[in-house]
PDB file of N, CA and C in Angstrom:
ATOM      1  N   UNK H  27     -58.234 243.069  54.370  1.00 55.00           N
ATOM      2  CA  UNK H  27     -57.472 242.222  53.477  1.00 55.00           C
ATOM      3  C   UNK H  27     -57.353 242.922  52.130  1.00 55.00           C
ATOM      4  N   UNK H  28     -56.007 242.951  51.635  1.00 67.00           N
ATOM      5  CA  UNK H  28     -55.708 243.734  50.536  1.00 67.00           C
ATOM      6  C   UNK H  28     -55.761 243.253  49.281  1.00 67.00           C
ATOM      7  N   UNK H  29     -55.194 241.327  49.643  1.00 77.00           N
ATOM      8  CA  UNK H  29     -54.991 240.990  48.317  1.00 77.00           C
ATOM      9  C   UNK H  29     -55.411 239.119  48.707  1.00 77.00           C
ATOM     10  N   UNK H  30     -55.317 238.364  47.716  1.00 91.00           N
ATOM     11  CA  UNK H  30     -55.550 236.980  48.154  1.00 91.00           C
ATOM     12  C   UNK H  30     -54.831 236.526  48.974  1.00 91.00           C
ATOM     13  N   UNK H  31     -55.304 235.538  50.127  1.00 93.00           N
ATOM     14  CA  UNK H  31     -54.493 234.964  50.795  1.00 93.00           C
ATOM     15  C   UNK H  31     -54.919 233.282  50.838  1.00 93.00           C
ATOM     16  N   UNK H  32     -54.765 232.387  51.010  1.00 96.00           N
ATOM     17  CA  UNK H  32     -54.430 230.756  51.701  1.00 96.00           C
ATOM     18  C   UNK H  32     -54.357 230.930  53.139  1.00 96.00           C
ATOM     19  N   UNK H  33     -55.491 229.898  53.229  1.00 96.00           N
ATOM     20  CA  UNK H  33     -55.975 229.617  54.767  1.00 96.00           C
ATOM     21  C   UNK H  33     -55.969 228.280  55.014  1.00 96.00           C
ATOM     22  N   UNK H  34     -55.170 227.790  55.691  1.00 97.00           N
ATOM     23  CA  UNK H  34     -55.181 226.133  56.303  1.00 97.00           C
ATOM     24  C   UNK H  34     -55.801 226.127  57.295  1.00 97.00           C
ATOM     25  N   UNK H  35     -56.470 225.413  57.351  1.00 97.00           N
ATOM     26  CA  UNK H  35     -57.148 225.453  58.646  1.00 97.00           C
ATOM     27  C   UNK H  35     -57.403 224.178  59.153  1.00 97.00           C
ATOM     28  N   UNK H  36     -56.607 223.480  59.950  1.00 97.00           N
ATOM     29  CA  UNK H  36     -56.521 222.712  61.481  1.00 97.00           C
ATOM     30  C   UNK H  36     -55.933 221.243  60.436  1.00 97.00           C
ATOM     31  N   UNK H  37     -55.044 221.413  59.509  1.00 97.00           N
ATOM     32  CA  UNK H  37     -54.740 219.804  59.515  1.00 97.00           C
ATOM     33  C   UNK H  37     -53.983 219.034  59.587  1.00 97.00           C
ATOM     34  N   UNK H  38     -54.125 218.634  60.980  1.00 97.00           N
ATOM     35  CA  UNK H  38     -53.129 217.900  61.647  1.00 97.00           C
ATOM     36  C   UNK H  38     -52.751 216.663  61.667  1.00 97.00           C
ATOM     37  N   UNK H  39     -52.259 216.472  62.703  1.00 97.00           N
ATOM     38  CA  UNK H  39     -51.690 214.976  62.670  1.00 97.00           C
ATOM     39  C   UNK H  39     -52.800 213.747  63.038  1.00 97.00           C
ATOM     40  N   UNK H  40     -53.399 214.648  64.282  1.00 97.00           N
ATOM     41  CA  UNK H  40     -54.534 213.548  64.710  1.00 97.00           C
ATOM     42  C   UNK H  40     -55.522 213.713  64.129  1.00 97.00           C
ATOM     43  N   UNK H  41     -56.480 214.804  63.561  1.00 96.00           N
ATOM     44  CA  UNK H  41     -57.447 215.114  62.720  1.00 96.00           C
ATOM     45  C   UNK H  41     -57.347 215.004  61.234  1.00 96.00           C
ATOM     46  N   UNK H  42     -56.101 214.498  60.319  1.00 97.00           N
ATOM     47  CA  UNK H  42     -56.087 214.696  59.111  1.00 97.00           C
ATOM     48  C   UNK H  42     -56.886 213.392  58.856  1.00 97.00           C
ATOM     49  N   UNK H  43     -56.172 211.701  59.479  1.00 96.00           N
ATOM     50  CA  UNK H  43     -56.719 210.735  58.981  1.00 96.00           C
ATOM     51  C   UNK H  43     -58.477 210.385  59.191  1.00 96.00           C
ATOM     52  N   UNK H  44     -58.948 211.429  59.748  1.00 96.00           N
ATOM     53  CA  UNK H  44     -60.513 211.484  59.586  1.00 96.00           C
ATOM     54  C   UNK H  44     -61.027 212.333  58.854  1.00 96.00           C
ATOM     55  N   UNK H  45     -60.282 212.972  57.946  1.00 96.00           N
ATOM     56  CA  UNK H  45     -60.758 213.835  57.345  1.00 96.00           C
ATOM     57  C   UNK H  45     -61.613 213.385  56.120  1.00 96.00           C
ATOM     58  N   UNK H  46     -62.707 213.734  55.818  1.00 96.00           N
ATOM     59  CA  UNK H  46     -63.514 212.787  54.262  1.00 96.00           C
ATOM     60  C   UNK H  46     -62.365 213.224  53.133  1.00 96.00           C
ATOM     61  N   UNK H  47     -62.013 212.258  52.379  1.00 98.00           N
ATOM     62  CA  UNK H  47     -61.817 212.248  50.855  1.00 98.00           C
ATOM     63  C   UNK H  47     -59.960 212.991  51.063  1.00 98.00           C
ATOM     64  N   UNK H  48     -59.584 212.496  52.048  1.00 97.00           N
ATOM     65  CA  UNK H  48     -57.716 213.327  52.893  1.00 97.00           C
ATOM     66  C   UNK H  48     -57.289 213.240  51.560  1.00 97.00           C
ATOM     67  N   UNK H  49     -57.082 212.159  50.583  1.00 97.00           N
ATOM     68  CA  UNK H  49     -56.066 211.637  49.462  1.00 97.00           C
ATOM     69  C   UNK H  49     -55.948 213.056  48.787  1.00 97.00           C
ATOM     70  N   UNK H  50     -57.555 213.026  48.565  1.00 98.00           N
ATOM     71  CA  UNK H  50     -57.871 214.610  47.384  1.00 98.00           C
ATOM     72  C   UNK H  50     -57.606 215.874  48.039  1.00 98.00           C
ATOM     73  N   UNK H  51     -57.888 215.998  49.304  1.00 98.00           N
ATOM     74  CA  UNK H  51     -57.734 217.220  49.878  1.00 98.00           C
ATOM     75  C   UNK H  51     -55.903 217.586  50.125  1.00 98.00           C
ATOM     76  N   UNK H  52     -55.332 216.390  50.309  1.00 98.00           N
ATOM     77  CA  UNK H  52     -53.851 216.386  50.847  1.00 98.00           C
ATOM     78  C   UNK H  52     -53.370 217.222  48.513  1.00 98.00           C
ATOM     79  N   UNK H  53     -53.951 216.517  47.849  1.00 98.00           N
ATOM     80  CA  UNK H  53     -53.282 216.557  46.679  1.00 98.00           C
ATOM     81  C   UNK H  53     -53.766 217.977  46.407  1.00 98.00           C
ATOM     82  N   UNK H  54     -55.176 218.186  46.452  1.00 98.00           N
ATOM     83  CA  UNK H  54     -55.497 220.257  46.095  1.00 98.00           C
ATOM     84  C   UNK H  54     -54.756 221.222  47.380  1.00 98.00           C
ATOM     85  N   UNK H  55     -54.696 220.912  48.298  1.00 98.00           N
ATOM     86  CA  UNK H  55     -53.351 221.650  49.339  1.00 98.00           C
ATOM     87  C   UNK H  55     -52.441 221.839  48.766  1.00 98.00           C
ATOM     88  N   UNK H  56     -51.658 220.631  48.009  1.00 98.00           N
ATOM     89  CA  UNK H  56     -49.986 221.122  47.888  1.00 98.00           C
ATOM     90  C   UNK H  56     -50.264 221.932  46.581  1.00 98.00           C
ATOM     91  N   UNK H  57     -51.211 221.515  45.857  1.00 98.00           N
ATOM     92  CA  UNK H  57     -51.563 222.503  44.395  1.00 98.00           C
ATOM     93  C   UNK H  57     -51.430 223.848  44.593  1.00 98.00           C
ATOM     94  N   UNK H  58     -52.337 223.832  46.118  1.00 98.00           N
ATOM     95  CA  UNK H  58     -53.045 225.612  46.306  1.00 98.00           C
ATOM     96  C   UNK H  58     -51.428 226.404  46.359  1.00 98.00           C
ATOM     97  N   UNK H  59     -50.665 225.162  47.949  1.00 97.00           N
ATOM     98  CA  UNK H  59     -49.447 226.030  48.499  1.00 97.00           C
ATOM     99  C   UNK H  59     -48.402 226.470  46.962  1.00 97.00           C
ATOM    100  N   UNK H  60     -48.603 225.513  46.447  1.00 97.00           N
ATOM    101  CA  UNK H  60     -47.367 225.830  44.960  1.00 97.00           C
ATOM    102  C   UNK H  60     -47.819 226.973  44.770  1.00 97.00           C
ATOM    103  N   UNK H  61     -49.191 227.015  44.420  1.00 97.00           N
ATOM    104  CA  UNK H  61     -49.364 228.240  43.171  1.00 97.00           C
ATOM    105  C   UNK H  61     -49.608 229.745  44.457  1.00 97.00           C
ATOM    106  N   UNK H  62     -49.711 229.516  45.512  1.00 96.00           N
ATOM    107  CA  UNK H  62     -49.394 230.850  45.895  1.00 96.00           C
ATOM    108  C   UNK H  62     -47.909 231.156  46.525  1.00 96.00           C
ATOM    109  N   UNK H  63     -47.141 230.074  46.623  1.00 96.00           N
ATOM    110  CA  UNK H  63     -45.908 230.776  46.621  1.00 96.00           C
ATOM    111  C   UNK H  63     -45.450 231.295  44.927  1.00 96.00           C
ATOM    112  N   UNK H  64     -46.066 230.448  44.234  1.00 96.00           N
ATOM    113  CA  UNK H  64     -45.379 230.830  42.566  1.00 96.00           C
ATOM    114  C   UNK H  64     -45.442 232.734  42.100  1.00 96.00           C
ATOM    115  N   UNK H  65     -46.788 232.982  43.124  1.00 94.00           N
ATOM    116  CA  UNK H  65     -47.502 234.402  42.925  1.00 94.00           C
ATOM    117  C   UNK H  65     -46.834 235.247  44.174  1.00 94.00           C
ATOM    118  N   UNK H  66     -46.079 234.781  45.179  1.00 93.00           N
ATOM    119  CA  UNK H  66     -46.116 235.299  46.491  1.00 93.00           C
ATOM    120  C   UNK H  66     -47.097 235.895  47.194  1.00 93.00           C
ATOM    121  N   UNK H  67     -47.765 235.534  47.268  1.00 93.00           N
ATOM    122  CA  UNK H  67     -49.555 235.440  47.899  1.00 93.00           C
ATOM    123  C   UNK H  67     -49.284 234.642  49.440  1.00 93.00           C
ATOM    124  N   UNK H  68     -49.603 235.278  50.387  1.00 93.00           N
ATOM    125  CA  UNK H  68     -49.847 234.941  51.588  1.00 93.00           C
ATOM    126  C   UNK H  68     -50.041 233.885  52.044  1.00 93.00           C
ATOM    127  N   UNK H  69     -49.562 232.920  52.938  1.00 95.00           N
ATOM    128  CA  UNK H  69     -50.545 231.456  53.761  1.00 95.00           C
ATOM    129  C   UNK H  69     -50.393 231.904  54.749  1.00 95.00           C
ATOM    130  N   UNK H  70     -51.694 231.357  55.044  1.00 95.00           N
ATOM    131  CA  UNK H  70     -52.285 231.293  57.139  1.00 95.00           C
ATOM    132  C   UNK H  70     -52.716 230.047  56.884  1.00 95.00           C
ATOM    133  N   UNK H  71     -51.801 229.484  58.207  1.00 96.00           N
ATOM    134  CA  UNK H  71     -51.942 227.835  58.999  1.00 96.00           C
ATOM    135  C   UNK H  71     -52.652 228.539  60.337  1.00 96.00           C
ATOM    136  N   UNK H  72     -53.940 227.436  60.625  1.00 97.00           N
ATOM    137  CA  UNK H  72     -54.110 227.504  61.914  1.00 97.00           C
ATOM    138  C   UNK H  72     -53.952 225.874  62.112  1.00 97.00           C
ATOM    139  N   UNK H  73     -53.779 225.726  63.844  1.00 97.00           N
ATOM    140  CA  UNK H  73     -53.799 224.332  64.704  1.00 97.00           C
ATOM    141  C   UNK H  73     -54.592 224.516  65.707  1.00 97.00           C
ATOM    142  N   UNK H  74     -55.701 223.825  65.359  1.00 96.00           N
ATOM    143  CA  UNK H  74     -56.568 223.784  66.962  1.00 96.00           C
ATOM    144  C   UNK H  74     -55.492 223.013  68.000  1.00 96.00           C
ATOM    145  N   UNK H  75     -55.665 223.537  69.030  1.00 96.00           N
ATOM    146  CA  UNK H  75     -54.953 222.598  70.191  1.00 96.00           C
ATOM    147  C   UNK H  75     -54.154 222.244  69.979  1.00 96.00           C
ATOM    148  N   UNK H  76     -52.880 222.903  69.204  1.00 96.00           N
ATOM    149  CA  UNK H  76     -51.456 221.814  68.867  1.00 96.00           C
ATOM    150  C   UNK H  76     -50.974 220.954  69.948  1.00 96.00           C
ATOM    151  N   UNK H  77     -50.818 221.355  71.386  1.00 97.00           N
ATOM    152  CA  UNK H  77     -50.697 220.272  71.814  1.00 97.00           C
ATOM    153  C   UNK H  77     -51.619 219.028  72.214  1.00 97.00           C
ATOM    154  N   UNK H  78     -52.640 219.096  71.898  1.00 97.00           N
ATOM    155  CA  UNK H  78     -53.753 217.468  71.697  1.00 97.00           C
ATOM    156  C   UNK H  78     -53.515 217.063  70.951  1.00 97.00           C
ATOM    157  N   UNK H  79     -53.501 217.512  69.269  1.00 97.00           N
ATOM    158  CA  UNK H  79     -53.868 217.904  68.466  1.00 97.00           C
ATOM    159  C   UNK H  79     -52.771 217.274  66.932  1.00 97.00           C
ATOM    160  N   UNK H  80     -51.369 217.752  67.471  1.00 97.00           N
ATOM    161  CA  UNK H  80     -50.960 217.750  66.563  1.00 97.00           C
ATOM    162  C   UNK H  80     -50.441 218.851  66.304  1.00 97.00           C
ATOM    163  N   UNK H  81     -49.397 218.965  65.402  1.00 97.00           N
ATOM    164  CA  UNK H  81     -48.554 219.709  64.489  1.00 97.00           C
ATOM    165  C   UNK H  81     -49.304 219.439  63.033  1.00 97.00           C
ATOM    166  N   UNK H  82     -49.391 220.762  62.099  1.00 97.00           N
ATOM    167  CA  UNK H  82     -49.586 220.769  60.529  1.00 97.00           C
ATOM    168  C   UNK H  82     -48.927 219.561  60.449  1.00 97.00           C
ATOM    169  N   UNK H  83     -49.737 218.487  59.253  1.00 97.00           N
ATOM    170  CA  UNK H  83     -49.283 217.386  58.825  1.00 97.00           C
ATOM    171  C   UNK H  83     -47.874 217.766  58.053  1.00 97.00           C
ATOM    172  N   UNK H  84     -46.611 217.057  58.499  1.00 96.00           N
ATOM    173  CA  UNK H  84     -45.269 217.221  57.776  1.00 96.00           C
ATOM    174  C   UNK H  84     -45.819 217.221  55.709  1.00 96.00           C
ATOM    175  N   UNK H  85     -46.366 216.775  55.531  1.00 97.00           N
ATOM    176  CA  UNK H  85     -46.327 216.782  54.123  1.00 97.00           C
ATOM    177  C   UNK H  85     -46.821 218.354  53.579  1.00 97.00           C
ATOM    178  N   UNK H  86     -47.352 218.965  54.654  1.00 97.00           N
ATOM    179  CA  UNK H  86     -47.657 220.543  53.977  1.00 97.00           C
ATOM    180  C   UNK H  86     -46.717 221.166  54.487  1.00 97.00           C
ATOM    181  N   UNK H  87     -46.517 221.034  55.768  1.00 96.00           N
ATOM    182  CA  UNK H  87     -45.215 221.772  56.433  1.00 96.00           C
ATOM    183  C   UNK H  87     -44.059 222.007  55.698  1.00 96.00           C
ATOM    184  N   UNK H  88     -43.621 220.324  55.325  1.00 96.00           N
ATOM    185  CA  UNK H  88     -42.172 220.521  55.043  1.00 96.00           C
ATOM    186  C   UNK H  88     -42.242 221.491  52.906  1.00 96.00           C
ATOM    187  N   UNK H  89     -43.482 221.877  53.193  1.00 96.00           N
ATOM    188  CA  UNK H  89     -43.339 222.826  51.535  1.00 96.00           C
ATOM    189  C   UNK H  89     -43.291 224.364  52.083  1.00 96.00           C
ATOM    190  N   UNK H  90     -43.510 224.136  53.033  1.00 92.00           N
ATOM    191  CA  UNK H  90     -43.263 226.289  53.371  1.00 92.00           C
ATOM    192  C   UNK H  90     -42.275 226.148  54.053  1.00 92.00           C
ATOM    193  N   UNK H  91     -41.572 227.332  53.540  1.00 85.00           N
ATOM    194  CA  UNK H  91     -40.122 227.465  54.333  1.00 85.00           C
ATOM    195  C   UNK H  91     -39.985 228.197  55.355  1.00 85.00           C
ATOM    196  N   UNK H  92     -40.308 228.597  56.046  1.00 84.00           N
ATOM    197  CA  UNK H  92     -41.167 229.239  56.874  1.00 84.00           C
ATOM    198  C   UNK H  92     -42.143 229.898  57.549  1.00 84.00           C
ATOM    199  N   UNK H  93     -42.936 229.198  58.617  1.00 84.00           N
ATOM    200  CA  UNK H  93     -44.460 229.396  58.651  1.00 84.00           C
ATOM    201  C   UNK H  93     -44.385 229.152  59.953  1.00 84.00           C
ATOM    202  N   UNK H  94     -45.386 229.818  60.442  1.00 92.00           N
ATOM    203  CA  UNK H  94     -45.442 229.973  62.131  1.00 92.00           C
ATOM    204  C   UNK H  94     -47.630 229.775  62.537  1.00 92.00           C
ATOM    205  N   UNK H  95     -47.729 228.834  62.690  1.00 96.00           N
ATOM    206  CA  UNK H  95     -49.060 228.390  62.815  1.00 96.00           C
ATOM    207  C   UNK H  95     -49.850 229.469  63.497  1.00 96.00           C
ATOM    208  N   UNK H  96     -51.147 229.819  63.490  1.00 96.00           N
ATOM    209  CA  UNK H  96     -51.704 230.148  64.585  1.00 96.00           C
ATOM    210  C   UNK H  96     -52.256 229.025  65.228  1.00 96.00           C
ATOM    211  N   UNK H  97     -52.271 228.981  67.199  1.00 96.00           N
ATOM    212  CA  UNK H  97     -52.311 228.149  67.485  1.00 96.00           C
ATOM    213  C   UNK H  97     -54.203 228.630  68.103  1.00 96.00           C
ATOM    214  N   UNK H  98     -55.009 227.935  67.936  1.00 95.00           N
ATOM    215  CA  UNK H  98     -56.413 228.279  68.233  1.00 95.00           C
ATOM    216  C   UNK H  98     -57.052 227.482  69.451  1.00 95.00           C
ATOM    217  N   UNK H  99     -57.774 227.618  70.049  1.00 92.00           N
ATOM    218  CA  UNK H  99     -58.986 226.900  71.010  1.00 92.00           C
ATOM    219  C   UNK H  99     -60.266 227.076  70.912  1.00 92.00           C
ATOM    220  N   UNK H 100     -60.533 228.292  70.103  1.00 89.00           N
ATOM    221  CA  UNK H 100     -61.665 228.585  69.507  1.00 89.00           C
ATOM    222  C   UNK H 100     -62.034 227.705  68.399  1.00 89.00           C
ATOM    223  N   UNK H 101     -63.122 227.349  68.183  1.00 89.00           N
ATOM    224  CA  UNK H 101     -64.028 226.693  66.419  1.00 89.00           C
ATOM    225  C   UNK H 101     -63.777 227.731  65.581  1.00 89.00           C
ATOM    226  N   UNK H 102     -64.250 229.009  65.541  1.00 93.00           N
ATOM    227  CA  UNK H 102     -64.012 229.576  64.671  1.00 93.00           C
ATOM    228  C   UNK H 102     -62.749 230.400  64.763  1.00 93.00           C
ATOM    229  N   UNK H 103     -61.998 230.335  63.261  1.00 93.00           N
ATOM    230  CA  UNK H 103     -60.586 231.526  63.462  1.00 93.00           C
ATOM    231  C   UNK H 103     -61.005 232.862  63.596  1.00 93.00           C
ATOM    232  N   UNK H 104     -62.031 233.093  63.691  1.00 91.00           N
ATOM    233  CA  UNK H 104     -62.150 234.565  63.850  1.00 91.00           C
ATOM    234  C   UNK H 104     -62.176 235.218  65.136  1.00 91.00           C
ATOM    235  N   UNK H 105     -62.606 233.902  66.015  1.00 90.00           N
ATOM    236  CA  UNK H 105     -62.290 234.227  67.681  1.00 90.00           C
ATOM    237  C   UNK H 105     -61.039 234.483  67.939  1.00 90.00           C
ATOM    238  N   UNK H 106     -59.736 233.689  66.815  1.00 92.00           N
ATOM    239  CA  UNK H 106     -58.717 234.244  67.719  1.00 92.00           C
ATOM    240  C   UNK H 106     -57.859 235.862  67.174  1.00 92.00           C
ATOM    241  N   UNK H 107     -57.685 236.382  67.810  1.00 92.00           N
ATOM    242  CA  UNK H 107     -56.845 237.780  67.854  1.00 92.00           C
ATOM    243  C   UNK H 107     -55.577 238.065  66.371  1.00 92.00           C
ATOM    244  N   UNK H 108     -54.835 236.645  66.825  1.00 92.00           N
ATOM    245  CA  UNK H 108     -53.512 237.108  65.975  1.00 92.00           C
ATOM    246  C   UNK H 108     -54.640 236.445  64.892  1.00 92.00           C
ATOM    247  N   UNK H 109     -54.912 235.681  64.431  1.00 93.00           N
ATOM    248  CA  UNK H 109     -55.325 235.561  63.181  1.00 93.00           C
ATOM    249  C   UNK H 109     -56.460 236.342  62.253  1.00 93.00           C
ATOM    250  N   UNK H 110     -57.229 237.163  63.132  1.00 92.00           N
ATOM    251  CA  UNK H 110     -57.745 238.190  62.385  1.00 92.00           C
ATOM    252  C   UNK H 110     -56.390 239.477  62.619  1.00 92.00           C
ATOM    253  N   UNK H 111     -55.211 239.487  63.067  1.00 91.00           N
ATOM    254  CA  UNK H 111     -53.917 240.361  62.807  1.00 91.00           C
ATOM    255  C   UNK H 111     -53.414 240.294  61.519  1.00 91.00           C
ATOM    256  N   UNK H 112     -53.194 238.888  61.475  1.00 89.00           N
ATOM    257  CA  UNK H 112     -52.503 238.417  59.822  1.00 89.00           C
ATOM    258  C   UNK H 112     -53.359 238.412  59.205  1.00 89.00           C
ATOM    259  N   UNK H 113     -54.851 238.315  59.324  1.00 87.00           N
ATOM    260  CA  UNK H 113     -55.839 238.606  58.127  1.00 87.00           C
ATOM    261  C   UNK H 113     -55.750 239.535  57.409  1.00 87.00           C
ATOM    262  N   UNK H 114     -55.865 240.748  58.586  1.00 85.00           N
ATOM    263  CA  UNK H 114     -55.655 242.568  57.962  1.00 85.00           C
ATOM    264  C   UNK H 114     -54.150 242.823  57.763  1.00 85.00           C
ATOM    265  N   UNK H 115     -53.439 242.147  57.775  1.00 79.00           N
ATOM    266  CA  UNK H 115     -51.504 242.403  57.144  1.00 79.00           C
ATOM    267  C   UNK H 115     -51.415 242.046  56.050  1.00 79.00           C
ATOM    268  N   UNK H 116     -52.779 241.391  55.210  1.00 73.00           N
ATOM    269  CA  UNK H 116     -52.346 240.541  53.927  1.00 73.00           C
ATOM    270  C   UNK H 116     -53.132 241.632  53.126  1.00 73.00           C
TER     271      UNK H 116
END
């Protein structure tokens, strides 16, 4: 990794409304996504299980203009392949 990047990691549709304290976490997300597109600084979305699971909650989604999730089955992102790919591209 070369330079800073933004890491989402798993928040979905069915897992967001259990998330502790979502209100605050949903409001420092769209903070983070602003200020690294403001810098053009990298985001990585992962989705555990998108299809159980869910799609990225539309309220972060619909702020990147294009973004292509990694889709995971592993707990940790480091098990999966493409996302330690886009780790070392940033």
């Amino acid at each position: 990794m070369n330079y800073p990047c933004l890491v989402i990691i798993d928040v979905q549709e069915k897992l967001f409304p259990a998330m502790y304290e979502k209100n605050t976490l949903l409001k420092n997300l769209k903070i983070l996504i602003k200020g690294f597109q403001l810098f053009k600084l990298p985001i990585i979305i992962t989705e555990q299980v998108p299809d159980k699971l869910g799609k990225t909650i539309i309220e972060l989604s619909s702020l990147l203009d294009s973004f292509e999730p990694i889709p995971k089955s592993t707990f940790s992102c480091a098990g999966e392949t493409e996302f330690m790919r886009k780790l070392d591209r940033t």
